[in-house]
Amino acid sequence: MVYMSFHFLAILREAGKDLDNHIYTAAVGRKFNEDGSVRRFPGNTIICTIGQDNPLYSELVSFAESFKELDCSRKYTLLPSSSYHMTVIQGVCEEVRKPEQWSRHLSLDAPLEETDRFFSQQFTKVRVPEQFRMKFSHVNTSGIALTVNLLPAELEVEAALRTFRDEVSEWLGLRFPNHDTYKFHISIAYKICQLTEEEESELQAFKEQAESILQKRFGVLTTSKPQLVFFSDMFKFDPAGRS
């Protein structure tokens, strides 16, 4: 199932609510527009996709559907389920040109297409694991994105992730400030407007209920093989190139 963005401003107008006091999150003007529609935000990254053939795909869809029933969900844009993935190590984004978030092997003004070509060439030199085994950690509602957070299922997986991320960092010249503390997660939705206290309470209750369910049902997520992908926005991640 593909979830389109919620045009929540129109919804709120129909509900007769005051729009003057809305405070947009940092997602607006970056990954999304004020009306919740997805904004062009090209880049590249290394991910493990979670397709319909993955046993836990349906659990993630069910989680998203339950969230969609909340009143506060109107202030979020849900991502299409076809985009579900676990980021293994971040790449670069066209609009984020800082030394600590760019390849040290390329100039800060290098065209994004040049980073695509360079990363594609360098990634062939990396030893890529076939999969990772991840377990459920918690539902994160405190940031801009609503995420299902994950942990390595075994110490061996933790070591394999660290080794892979370090190799990618070396070959691609990427080492973000959070390289050693990165939190693995699956993004489900992005918050467009800040919530009211009532909406925060509703979200907290949902978080607690969802965590209780996922602790019982999640088990172990066996990921797909990590791959370098390219994106124009947050709705599609493609190993073949950017549309």
JSON list of C-alpha atoms in Angstrom, two decimals:
[
{"chain": "A", "resi": 1, "resn": "MET", "atom": "CA", "xyz": [0.00, 0.00, 0.00]},
{"chain": "A", "resi": 2, "resn": "VAL", "atom": "CA", "xyz": [1.25, 3.50, -0.83]},
{"chain": "A", "resi": 3, "resn": "TYR", "atom": "CA", "xyz": [0.49, 6.33, 1.55]},
{"chain": "A", "resi": 4, "resn": "MET", "atom": "CA", "xyz": [0.20, 9.77, 0.00]},
{"chain": "A", "resi": 5, "resn": "SER", "atom": "CA", "xyz": [0.92, 12.90, 2.00]},
{"chain": "A", "resi": 6, "resn": "PHE", "atom": "CA", "xyz": [-1.79, 14.39, 4.18]},
{"chain": "A", "resi": 7, "resn": "HIS", "atom": "CA", "xyz": [-2.81, 17.89, 3.09]},
{"chain": "A", "resi": 8, "resn": "PHE", "atom": "CA", "xyz": [-3.52, 18.64, 6.69]},
{"chain": "A", "resi": 9, "resn": "LEU", "atom": "CA", "xyz": [-3.90, 22.40, 6.28]},
{"chain": "A", "resi": 10, "resn": "ALA", "atom": "CA", "xyz": [-7.02, 21.84, 4.20]},
{"chain": "A", "resi": 11, "resn": "ILE", "atom": "CA", "xyz": [-8.25, 19.32, 6.76]},
{"chain": "A", "resi": 12, "resn": "LEU", "atom": "CA", "xyz": [-7.77, 21.79, 9.60]},
{"chain": "A", "resi": 13, "resn": "ARG", "atom": "CA", "xyz": [-9.56, 24.54, 7.69]},
{"chain": "A", "resi": 14, "resn": "GLU", "atom": "CA", "xyz": [-12.53, 22.24, 7.19]},
{"chain": "A", "resi": 15, "resn": "ALA", "atom": "CA", "xyz": [-12.48, 21.57, 10.93]},
{"chain": "A", "resi": 16, "resn": "GLY", "atom": "CA", "xyz": [-12.61, 25.33, 11.54]},
{"chain": "A", "resi": 17, "resn": "LYS", "atom": "CA", "xyz": [-9.36, 25.42, 13.50]},
{"chain": "A", "resi": 18, "resn": "ASP", "atom": "CA", "xyz": [-7.13, 28.46, 13.82]},
{"chain": "A", "resi": 19, "resn": "LEU", "atom": "CA", "xyz": [-4.07, 28.19, 11.58]},
{"chain": "A", "resi": 20, "resn": "ASP", "atom": "CA", "xyz": [-2.31, 31.32, 12.74]},
{"chain": "A", "resi": 21, "resn": "ASN", "atom": "CA", "xyz": [-0.49, 29.63, 15.61]},
{"chain": "A", "resi": 22, "resn": "HIS", "atom": "CA", "xyz": [0.89, 26.66, 13.70]},
{"chain": "A", "resi": 23, "resn": "ILE", "atom": "CA", "xyz": [4.61, 26.18, 14.08]},
{"chain": "A", "resi": 24, "resn": "TYR", "atom": "CA", "xyz": [6.25, 24.23, 11.30]},
{"chain": "A", "resi": 25, "resn": "THR", "atom": "CA", "xyz": [8.98, 21.72, 12.03]},
{"chain": "A", "resi": 26, "resn": "ALA", "atom": "CA", "xyz": [12.42, 21.69, 10.41]},
{"chain": "A", "resi": 27, "resn": "ALA", "atom": "CA", "xyz": [11.09, 19.17, 7.87]},
{"chain": "A", "resi": 28, "resn": "VAL", "atom": "CA", "xyz": [9.28, 22.01, 6.09]},
{"chain": "A", "resi": 29, "resn": "GLY", "atom": "CA", "xyz": [11.36, 23.75, 3.46]},
{"chain": "A", "resi": 30, "resn": "ARG", "atom": "CA", "xyz": [13.70, 20.80, 3.49]},
{"chain": "A", "resi": 31, "resn": "LYS", "atom": "CA", "xyz": [12.09, 17.42, 2.85]},
{"chain": "A", "resi": 32, "resn": "PHE", "atom": "CA", "xyz": [8.46, 18.58, 2.74]},
{"chain": "A", "resi": 33, "resn": "ASN", "atom": "CA", "xyz": [6.31, 21.57, 1.84]},
{"chain": "A", "resi": 34, "resn": "GLU", "atom": "CA", "xyz": [3.97, 23.48, 4.15]},
{"chain": "A", "resi": 35, "resn": "ASP", "atom": "CA", "xyz": [0.96, 21.51, 2.91]},
{"chain": "A", "resi": 36, "resn": "GLY", "atom": "CA", "xyz": [2.66, 18.22, 3.77]},
{"chain": "A", "resi": 37, "resn": "SER", "atom": "CA", "xyz": [3.49, 17.30, 0.18]},
{"chain": "A", "resi": 38, "resn": "VAL", "atom": "CA", "xyz": [6.92, 15.85, -0.48]},
{"chain": "A", "resi": 39, "resn": "ARG", "atom": "CA", "xyz": [9.59, 18.32, -1.60]},
{"chain": "A", "resi": 40, "resn": "ARG", "atom": "CA", "xyz": [12.51, 17.64, -3.93]},
{"chain": "A", "resi": 41, "resn": "PHE", "atom": "CA", "xyz": [15.51, 16.82, -1.73]},
{"chain": "A", "resi": 42, "resn": "PRO", "atom": "CA", "xyz": [18.00, 14.79, -3.79]},
{"chain": "A", "resi": 43, "resn": "GLY", "atom": "CA", "xyz": [20.80, 12.72, -2.36]},
{"chain": "A", "resi": 44, "resn": "ASN", "atom": "CA", "xyz": [22.23, 9.24, -1.95]},
{"chain": "A", "resi": 45, "resn": "THR", "atom": "CA", "xyz": [22.46, 6.79, 0.92]},
{"chain": "A", "resi": 46, "resn": "ILE", "atom": "CA", "xyz": [23.12, 3.15, 1.81]},
{"chain": "A", "resi": 47, "resn": "ILE", "atom": "CA", "xyz": [20.11, 1.21, 3.00]},
{"chain": "A", "resi": 48, "resn": "CYS", "atom": "CA", "xyz": [18.52, -2.18, 3.54]},
{"chain": "A", "resi": 49, "resn": "THR", "atom": "CA", "xyz": [15.11, -2.14, 1.88]},
{"chain": "A", "resi": 50, "resn": "ILE", "atom": "CA", "xyz": [12.10, -3.75, 3.55]},
{"chain": "A", "resi": 51, "resn": "GLY", "atom": "CA", "xyz": [9.93, -5.12, 0.78]},
{"chain": "A", "resi": 52, "resn": "GLN", "atom": "CA", "xyz": [6.56, -6.83, 0.78]},
{"chain": "A", "resi": 53, "resn": "ASP", "atom": "CA", "xyz": [8.27, -10.22, 0.89]},
{"chain": "A", "resi": 54, "resn": "ASN", "atom": "CA", "xyz": [9.77, -9.45, 4.30]},
{"chain": "A", "resi": 55, "resn": "PRO", "atom": "CA", "xyz": [7.72, -11.07, 7.10]},
{"chain": "A", "resi": 56, "resn": "LEU", "atom": "CA", "xyz": [7.79, -7.83, 9.10]},
{"chain": "A", "resi": 57, "resn": "TYR", "atom": "CA", "xyz": [6.55, -5.62, 6.27]},
{"chain": "A", "resi": 58, "resn": "SER", "atom": "CA", "xyz": [2.92, -6.22, 7.25]},
{"chain": "A", "resi": 59, "resn": "GLU", "atom": "CA", "xyz": [3.67, -5.29, 10.87]},
{"chain": "A", "resi": 60, "resn": "LEU", "atom": "CA", "xyz": [5.08, -1.95, 9.73]},
{"chain": "A", "resi": 61, "resn": "VAL", "atom": "CA", "xyz": [2.06, -1.31, 7.51]},
{"chain": "A", "resi": 62, "resn": "SER", "atom": "CA", "xyz": [-0.25, -2.17, 10.42]},
{"chain": "A", "resi": 63, "resn": "PHE", "atom": "CA", "xyz": [1.71, 0.22, 12.65]},
{"chain": "A", "resi": 64, "resn": "ALA", "atom": "CA", "xyz": [1.32, 3.00, 10.07]},
{"chain": "A", "resi": 65, "resn": "GLU", "atom": "CA", "xyz": [-2.39, 2.32, 9.64]},
{"chain": "A", "resi": 66, "resn": "SER", "atom": "CA", "xyz": [-2.95, 2.50, 13.39]},
{"chain": "A", "resi": 67, "resn": "PHE", "atom": "CA", "xyz": [-1.06, 5.79, 13.55]},
{"chain": "A", "resi": 68, "resn": "LYS", "atom": "CA", "xyz": [-3.14, 7.13, 10.68]},
{"chain": "A", "resi": 69, "resn": "GLU", "atom": "CA", "xyz": [-6.26, 6.79, 12.86]},
{"chain": "A", "resi": 70, "resn": "LEU", "atom": "CA", "xyz": [-4.95, 9.33, 15.38]},
{"chain": "A", "resi": 71, "resn": "ASP", "atom": "CA", "xyz": [-6.11, 12.94, 15.30]},
{"chain": "A", "resi": 72, "resn": "CYS", "atom": "CA", "xyz": [-2.50, 14.11, 15.52]},
{"chain": "A", "resi": 73, "resn": "SER", "atom": "CA", "xyz": [-1.56, 12.19, 12.35]},
{"chain": "A", "resi": 74, "resn": "ARG", "atom": "CA", "xyz": [-3.06, 15.03, 10.29]},
{"chain": "A", "resi": 75, "resn": "LYS", "atom": "CA", "xyz": [0.07, 16.99, 11.19]},
{"chain": "A", "resi": 76, "resn": "TYR", "atom": "CA", "xyz": [2.32, 14.33, 9.69]},
{"chain": "A", "resi": 77, "resn": "THR", "atom": "CA", "xyz": [3.06, 13.03, 6.22]},
{"chain": "A", "resi": 78, "resn": "LEU", "atom": "CA", "xyz": [3.15, 9.25, 6.10]},
{"chain": "A", "resi": 79, "resn": "LEU", "atom": "CA", "xyz": [5.78, 7.74, 3.87]},
{"chain": "A", "resi": 80, "resn": "PRO", "atom": "CA", "xyz": [4.77, 5.22, 1.20]},
{"chain": "A", "resi": 81, "resn": "SER", "atom": "CA", "xyz": [5.26, 1.68, 2.43]},
{"chain": "A", "resi": 82, "resn": "SER", "atom": "CA", "xyz": [7.25, 1.01, -0.74]},
{"chain": "A", "resi": 83, "resn": "SER", "atom": "CA", "xyz": [9.94, 3.31, 0.67]},
{"chain": "A", "resi": 84, "resn": "TYR", "atom": "CA", "xyz": [10.41, 1.47, 3.99]},
{"chain": "A", "resi": 85, "resn": "HIS", "atom": "CA", "xyz": [14.06, 0.82, 4.74]},
{"chain": "A", "resi": 86, "resn": "MET", "atom": "CA", "xyz": [16.73, 0.81, 7.42]},
{"chain": "A", "resi": 87, "resn": "THR", "atom": "CA", "xyz": [19.51, 3.29, 6.71]},
{"chain": "A", "resi": 88, "resn": "VAL", "atom": "CA", "xyz": [22.87, 1.63, 7.34]},
{"chain": "A", "resi": 89, "resn": "ILE", "atom": "CA", "xyz": [25.04, 4.67, 6.71]},
{"chain": "A", "resi": 90, "resn": "GLN", "atom": "CA", "xyz": [24.07, 8.11, 5.46]},
{"chain": "A", "resi": 91, "resn": "GLY", "atom": "CA", "xyz": [25.25, 9.48, 2.15]},
{"chain": "A", "resi": 92, "resn": "VAL", "atom": "CA", "xyz": [25.10, 13.11, 1.05]},
{"chain": "A", "resi": 93, "resn": "CYS", "atom": "CA", "xyz": [22.28, 15.48, 0.16]},
{"chain": "A", "resi": 94, "resn": "GLU", "atom": "CA", "xyz": [22.36, 18.21, -2.47]},
{"chain": "A", "resi": 95, "resn": "GLU", "atom": "CA", "xyz": [21.21, 20.87, 0.00]},
{"chain": "A", "resi": 96, "resn": "VAL", "atom": "CA", "xyz": [23.48, 19.86, 2.89]},
{"chain": "A", "resi": 97, "resn": "ARG", "atom": "CA", "xyz": [27.02, 20.87, 1.98]},
{"chain": "A", "resi": 98, "resn": "LYS", "atom": "CA", "xyz": [28.98, 20.88, 5.20]},
{"chain": "A", "resi": 99, "resn": "PRO", "atom": "CA", "xyz": [32.44, 19.32, 5.60]},
{"chain": "A", "resi": 100, "resn": "GLU", "atom": "CA", "xyz": [31.19, 16.94, 8.30]},
{"chain": "A", "resi": 101, "resn": "GLN", "atom": "CA", "xyz": [28.31, 15.78, 6.06]},
{"chain": "A", "resi": 102, "resn": "TRP", "atom": "CA", "xyz": [30.15, 15.48, 2.75]},
{"chain": "A", "resi": 103, "resn": "SER", "atom": "CA", "xyz": [32.80, 13.20, 1.30]},
{"chain": "A", "resi": 104, "resn": "ARG", "atom": "CA", "xyz": [36.29, 14.33, 2.28]},
{"chain": "A", "resi": 105, "resn": "HIS", "atom": "CA", "xyz": [37.44, 13.10, -1.14]},
{"chain": "A", "resi": 106, "resn": "LEU", "atom": "CA", "xyz": [35.28, 15.63, -3.02]},
{"chain": "A", "resi": 107, "resn": "SER", "atom": "CA", "xyz": [34.97, 19.39, -2.97]},
{"chain": "A", "resi": 108, "resn": "LEU", "atom": "CA", "xyz": [31.93, 20.89, -1.25]},
{"chain": "A", "resi": 109, "resn": "ASP", "atom": "CA", "xyz": [30.77, 22.38, -4.55]},
{"chain": "A", "resi": 110, "resn": "ALA", "atom": "CA", "xyz": [31.00, 19.09, -6.46]},
{"chain": "A", "resi": 111, "resn": "PRO", "atom": "CA", "xyz": [27.78, 18.33, -8.39]},
{"chain": "A", "resi": 112, "resn": "LEU", "atom": "CA", "xyz": [25.63, 15.68, -6.75]},
{"chain": "A", "resi": 113, "resn": "GLU", "atom": "CA", "xyz": [26.00, 13.55, -9.89]},
{"chain": "A", "resi": 114, "resn": "GLU", "atom": "CA", "xyz": [29.75, 13.49, -9.29]},
{"chain": "A", "resi": 115, "resn": "THR", "atom": "CA", "xyz": [29.23, 12.11, -5.79]},
{"chain": "A", "resi": 116, "resn": "ASP", "atom": "CA", "xyz": [26.88, 9.49, -7.27]},
{"chain": "A", "resi": 117, "resn": "ARG", "atom": "CA", "xyz": [29.54, 8.32, -9.71]},
{"chain": "A", "resi": 118, "resn": "PHE", "atom": "CA", "xyz": [32.31, 8.39, -7.13]},
{"chain": "A", "resi": 119, "resn": "PHE", "atom": "CA", "xyz": [30.27, 6.53, -4.51]},
{"chain": "A", "resi": 120, "resn": "SER", "atom": "CA", "xyz": [29.16, 3.93, -7.07]},
{"chain": "A", "resi": 121, "resn": "GLN", "atom": "CA", "xyz": [32.78, 3.28, -8.01]},
{"chain": "A", "resi": 122, "resn": "GLN", "atom": "CA", "xyz": [34.03, 3.17, -4.43]},
{"chain": "A", "resi": 123, "resn": "PHE", "atom": "CA", "xyz": [31.18, 1.04, -3.12]},
{"chain": "A", "resi": 124, "resn": "THR", "atom": "CA", "xyz": [32.33, -1.85, -5.31]},
{"chain": "A", "resi": 125, "resn": "LYS", "atom": "CA", "xyz": [35.46, -2.01, -3.12]},
{"chain": "A", "resi": 126, "resn": "VAL", "atom": "CA", "xyz": [33.49, -2.49, 0.10]},
{"chain": "A", "resi": 127, "resn": "ARG", "atom": "CA", "xyz": [32.82, -5.94, 1.55]},
{"chain": "A", "resi": 128, "resn": "VAL", "atom": "CA", "xyz": [29.03, -5.98, 1.73]},
{"chain": "A", "resi": 129, "resn": "PRO", "atom": "CA", "xyz": [27.28, -8.38, 4.16]},
{"chain": "A", "resi": 130, "resn": "GLU", "atom": "CA", "xyz": [24.34, -10.35, 2.84]},
{"chain": "A", "resi": 131, "resn": "GLN", "atom": "CA", "xyz": [22.05, -9.26, 5.67]},
{"chain": "A", "resi": 132, "resn": "PHE", "atom": "CA", "xyz": [21.75, -8.02, 9.23]},
{"chain": "A", "resi": 133, "resn": "ARG", "atom": "CA", "xyz": [19.56, -9.42, 12.00]},
{"chain": "A", "resi": 134, "resn": "MET", "atom": "CA", "xyz": [17.85, -6.62, 13.92]},
{"chain": "A", "resi": 135, "resn": "LYS", "atom": "CA", "xyz": [15.48, -6.58, 16.88]},
{"chain": "A", "resi": 136, "resn": "PHE", "atom": "CA", "xyz": [12.92, -4.01, 18.01]},
{"chain": "A", "resi": 137, "resn": "SER", "atom": "CA", "xyz": [14.13, -1.30, 20.38]},
{"chain": "A", "resi": 138, "resn": "HIS", "atom": "CA", "xyz": [11.42, 1.35, 20.72]},
{"chain": "A", "resi": 139, "resn": "VAL", "atom": "CA", "xyz": [9.10, 3.73, 18.90]},
{"chain": "A", "resi": 140, "resn": "ASN", "atom": "CA", "xyz": [10.62, 7.18, 18.66]},
{"chain": "A", "resi": 141, "resn": "THR", "atom": "CA", "xyz": [8.11, 10.05, 18.68]},
{"chain": "A", "resi": 142, "resn": "SER", "atom": "CA", "xyz": [10.39, 12.80, 19.99]},
{"chain": "A", "resi": 143, "resn": "GLY", "atom": "CA", "xyz": [11.97, 13.88, 16.71]},
{"chain": "A", "resi": 144, "resn": "ILE", "atom": "CA", "xyz": [10.79, 15.19, 13.36]},
{"chain": "A", "resi": 145, "resn": "ALA", "atom": "CA", "xyz": [10.30, 11.64, 12.10]},
{"chain": "A", "resi": 146, "resn": "LEU", "atom": "CA", "xyz": [8.12, 8.93, 13.61]},
{"chain": "A", "resi": 147, "resn": "THR", "atom": "CA", "xyz": [10.42, 5.91, 13.61]},
{"chain": "A", "resi": 148, "resn": "VAL", "atom": "CA", "xyz": [10.60, 2.29, 14.65]},
{"chain": "A", "resi": 149, "resn": "ASN", "atom": "CA", "xyz": [14.05, 2.02, 16.20]},
{"chain": "A", "resi": 150, "resn": "LEU", "atom": "CA", "xyz": [16.17, -1.11, 15.99]},
{"chain": "A", "resi": 151, "resn": "LEU", "atom": "CA", "xyz": [19.14, -2.77, 17.65]},
{"chain": "A", "resi": 152, "resn": "PRO", "atom": "CA", "xyz": [21.46, -5.53, 16.44]},
{"chain": "A", "resi": 153, "resn": "ALA", "atom": "CA", "xyz": [19.98, -8.88, 17.44]},
{"chain": "A", "resi": 154, "resn": "GLU", "atom": "CA", "xyz": [23.37, -10.32, 18.47]},
{"chain": "A", "resi": 155, "resn": "LEU", "atom": "CA", "xyz": [26.83, -9.06, 19.35]},
{"chain": "A", "resi": 156, "resn": "GLU", "atom": "CA", "xyz": [28.12, -10.51, 16.07]},
{"chain": "A", "resi": 157, "resn": "VAL", "atom": "CA", "xyz": [25.65, -8.34, 14.16]},
{"chain": "A", "resi": 158, "resn": "GLU", "atom": "CA", "xyz": [26.74, -5.27, 16.09]},
{"chain": "A", "resi": 159, "resn": "ALA", "atom": "CA", "xyz": [30.34, -6.00, 15.11]},
{"chain": "A", "resi": 160, "resn": "ALA", "atom": "CA", "xyz": [29.38, -6.63, 11.47]},
{"chain": "A", "resi": 161, "resn": "LEU", "atom": "CA", "xyz": [27.50, -3.34, 11.29]},
{"chain": "A", "resi": 162, "resn": "ARG", "atom": "CA", "xyz": [30.42, -1.46, 12.80]},
{"chain": "A", "resi": 163, "resn": "THR", "atom": "CA", "xyz": [32.90, -3.05, 10.39]},
{"chain": "A", "resi": 164, "resn": "PHE", "atom": "CA", "xyz": [30.71, -2.35, 7.38]},
{"chain": "A", "resi": 165, "resn": "ARG", "atom": "CA", "xyz": [30.05, 1.26, 8.37]},
{"chain": "A", "resi": 166, "resn": "ASP", "atom": "CA", "xyz": [33.76, 1.84, 8.98]},
{"chain": "A", "resi": 167, "resn": "GLU", "atom": "CA", "xyz": [34.67, 0.39, 5.58]},
{"chain": "A", "resi": 168, "resn": "VAL", "atom": "CA", "xyz": [32.08, 2.54, 3.82]},
{"chain": "A", "resi": 169, "resn": "SER", "atom": "CA", "xyz": [33.35, 5.55, 5.74]},
{"chain": "A", "resi": 170, "resn": "GLU", "atom": "CA", "xyz": [36.89, 4.87, 4.58]},
{"chain": "A", "resi": 171, "resn": "TRP", "atom": "CA", "xyz": [36.18, 4.17, 0.91]},
{"chain": "A", "resi": 172, "resn": "LEU", "atom": "CA", "xyz": [33.53, 6.86, 0.40]},
{"chain": "A", "resi": 173, "resn": "GLY", "atom": "CA", "xyz": [35.13, 9.47, 2.65]},
{"chain": "A", "resi": 174, "resn": "LEU", "atom": "CA", "xyz": [32.06, 9.85, 4.87]},
{"chain": "A", "resi": 175, "resn": "ARG", "atom": "CA", "xyz": [32.19, 10.22, 8.62]},
{"chain": "A", "resi": 176, "resn": "PHE", "atom": "CA", "xyz": [29.26, 12.07, 10.12]},
{"chain": "A", "resi": 177, "resn": "PRO", "atom": "CA", "xyz": [29.52, 13.42, 13.69]},
{"chain": "A", "resi": 178, "resn": "ASN", "atom": "CA", "xyz": [27.21, 10.62, 14.89]},
{"chain": "A", "resi": 179, "resn": "HIS", "atom": "CA", "xyz": [29.16, 7.86, 13.14]},
{"chain": "A", "resi": 180, "resn": "ASP", "atom": "CA", "xyz": [29.85, 5.95, 16.37]},
{"chain": "A", "resi": 181, "resn": "THR", "atom": "CA", "xyz": [26.44, 6.60, 17.93]},
{"chain": "A", "resi": 182, "resn": "TYR", "atom": "CA", "xyz": [24.09, 6.25, 14.95]},
{"chain": "A", "resi": 183, "resn": "LYS", "atom": "CA", "xyz": [20.63, 4.89, 15.82]},
{"chain": "A", "resi": 184, "resn": "PHE", "atom": "CA", "xyz": [19.23, 2.38, 13.34]},
{"chain": "A", "resi": 185, "resn": "HIS", "atom": "CA", "xyz": [15.59, 2.96, 12.51]},
{"chain": "A", "resi": 186, "resn": "ILE", "atom": "CA", "xyz": [12.76, 2.68, 10.00]},
{"chain": "A", "resi": 187, "resn": "SER", "atom": "CA", "xyz": [11.02, 5.99, 9.23]},
{"chain": "A", "resi": 188, "resn": "ILE", "atom": "CA", "xyz": [7.23, 5.83, 9.03]},
{"chain": "A", "resi": 189, "resn": "ALA", "atom": "CA", "xyz": [6.16, 9.48, 8.90]},
{"chain": "A", "resi": 190, "resn": "TYR", "atom": "CA", "xyz": [7.45, 13.05, 9.17]},
{"chain": "A", "resi": 191, "resn": "LYS", "atom": "CA", "xyz": [5.99, 15.71, 11.43]},
{"chain": "A", "resi": 192, "resn": "ILE", "atom": "CA", "xyz": [5.03, 18.86, 9.51]},
{"chain": "A", "resi": 193, "resn": "CYS", "atom": "CA", "xyz": [3.56, 20.97, 12.34]},
{"chain": "A", "resi": 194, "resn": "GLN", "atom": "CA", "xyz": [4.27, 20.97, 16.06]},
{"chain": "A", "resi": 195, "resn": "LEU", "atom": "CA", "xyz": [1.65, 19.22, 18.16]},
{"chain": "A", "resi": 196, "resn": "THR", "atom": "CA", "xyz": [-0.60, 20.65, 20.85]},
{"chain": "A", "resi": 197, "resn": "GLU", "atom": "CA", "xyz": [-0.39, 19.27, 24.40]},
{"chain": "A", "resi": 198, "resn": "GLU", "atom": "CA", "xyz": [-3.52, 17.22, 23.75]},
{"chain": "A", "resi": 199, "resn": "GLU", "atom": "CA", "xyz": [-2.01, 15.78, 20.58]},
{"chain": "A", "resi": 200, "resn": "GLU", "atom": "CA", "xyz": [1.24, 15.00, 22.39]},
{"chain": "A", "resi": 201, "resn": "SER", "atom": "CA", "xyz": [-0.73, 13.04, 24.98]},
{"chain": "A", "resi": 202, "resn": "GLU", "atom": "CA", "xyz": [-2.52, 11.11, 22.25]},
{"chain": "A", "resi": 203, "resn": "LEU", "atom": "CA", "xyz": [0.81, 10.34, 20.58]},
{"chain": "A", "resi": 204, "resn": "GLN", "atom": "CA", "xyz": [2.37, 9.18, 23.85]},
{"chain": "A", "resi": 205, "resn": "ALA", "atom": "CA", "xyz": [-0.52, 6.79, 24.48]},
{"chain": "A", "resi": 206, "resn": "PHE", "atom": "CA", "xyz": [-0.11, 5.42, 20.95]},
{"chain": "A", "resi": 207, "resn": "LYS", "atom": "CA", "xyz": [3.63, 5.00, 21.47]},
{"chain": "A", "resi": 208, "resn": "GLU", "atom": "CA", "xyz": [3.13, 2.96, 24.64]},
{"chain": "A", "resi": 209, "resn": "GLN", "atom": "CA", "xyz": [0.49, 0.74, 23.06]},
{"chain": "A", "resi": 210, "resn": "ALA", "atom": "CA", "xyz": [2.51, 0.24, 19.86]},
{"chain": "A", "resi": 211, "resn": "GLU", "atom": "CA", "xyz": [5.65, -0.63, 21.79]},
{"chain": "A", "resi": 212, "resn": "SER", "atom": "CA", "xyz": [3.77, -3.25, 23.78]},
{"chain": "A", "resi": 213, "resn": "ILE", "atom": "CA", "xyz": [2.49, -4.82, 20.55]},
{"chain": "A", "resi": 214, "resn": "LEU", "atom": "CA", "xyz": [5.81, -4.69, 18.70]},
{"chain": "A", "resi": 215, "resn": "GLN", "atom": "CA", "xyz": [7.74, -6.15, 21.64]},
{"chain": "A", "resi": 216, "resn": "LYS", "atom": "CA", "xyz": [5.54, -9.24, 21.29]},
{"chain": "A", "resi": 217, "resn": "ARG", "atom": "CA", "xyz": [5.28, -9.46, 17.51]},
{"chain": "A", "resi": 218, "resn": "PHE", "atom": "CA", "xyz": [8.48, -8.07, 16.04]},
{"chain": "A", "resi": 219, "resn": "GLY", "atom": "CA", "xyz": [10.89, -10.91, 16.68]},
{"chain": "A", "resi": 220, "resn": "VAL", "atom": "CA", "xyz": [13.94, -10.58, 14.43]},
{"chain": "A", "resi": 221, "resn": "LEU", "atom": "CA", "xyz": [14.07, -8.53, 11.26]},
{"chain": "A", "resi": 222, "resn": "THR", "atom": "CA", "xyz": [16.37, -10.13, 8.70]},
{"chain": "A", "resi": 223, "resn": "THR", "atom": "CA", "xyz": [17.27, -7.31, 6.35]},
{"chain": "A", "resi": 224, "resn": "SER", "atom": "CA", "xyz": [18.06, -7.38, 2.68]},
{"chain": "A", "resi": 225, "resn": "LYS", "atom": "CA", "xyz": [21.62, -6.85, 1.46]},
{"chain": "A", "resi": 226, "resn": "PRO", "atom": "CA", "xyz": [22.76, -3.22, 1.92]},
{"chain": "A", "resi": 227, "resn": "GLN", "atom": "CA", "xyz": [22.80, -1.23, -1.29]},
{"chain": "A", "resi": 228, "resn": "LEU", "atom": "CA", "xyz": [23.75, 2.23, -2.46]},
{"chain": "A", "resi": 229, "resn": "VAL", "atom": "CA", "xyz": [20.61, 4.04, -3.58]},
{"chain": "A", "resi": 230, "resn": "PHE", "atom": "CA", "xyz": [19.73, 7.43, -5.01]},
{"chain": "A", "resi": 231, "resn": "PHE", "atom": "CA", "xyz": [16.71, 9.60, -4.27]},
{"chain": "A", "resi": 232, "resn": "SER", "atom": "CA", "xyz": [15.01, 12.76, -5.45]},
{"chain": "A", "resi": 233, "resn": "ASP", "atom": "CA", "xyz": [12.73, 12.91, -2.42]},
{"chain": "A", "resi": 234, "resn": "MET", "atom": "CA", "xyz": [11.74, 10.88, 0.62]},
{"chain": "A", "resi": 235, "resn": "PHE", "atom": "CA", "xyz": [9.20, 8.77, -1.28]},
{"chain": "A", "resi": 236, "resn": "LYS", "atom": "CA", "xyz": [11.50, 6.66, -3.45]},
{"chain": "A", "resi": 237, "resn": "PHE", "atom": "CA", "xyz": [15.00, 5.18, -3.07]},
{"chain": "A", "resi": 238, "resn": "ASP", "atom": "CA", "xyz": [16.36, 3.56, -6.22]},
{"chain": "A", "resi": 239, "resn": "PRO", "atom": "CA", "xyz": [19.65, 1.69, -6.81]},
{"chain": "A", "resi": 240, "resn": "ALA", "atom": "CA", "xyz": [19.27, 2.31, -10.54]},
{"chain": "A", "resi": 241, "resn": "GLY", "atom": "CA", "xyz": [19.49, 6.08, -10.29]},
{"chain": "A", "resi": 242, "resn": "ARG", "atom": "CA", "xyz": [17.58, 9.25, -9.51]},
{"chain": "A", "resi": 243, "resn": "SER", "atom": "CA", "xyz": [14.45, 10.13, -11.48]}
]
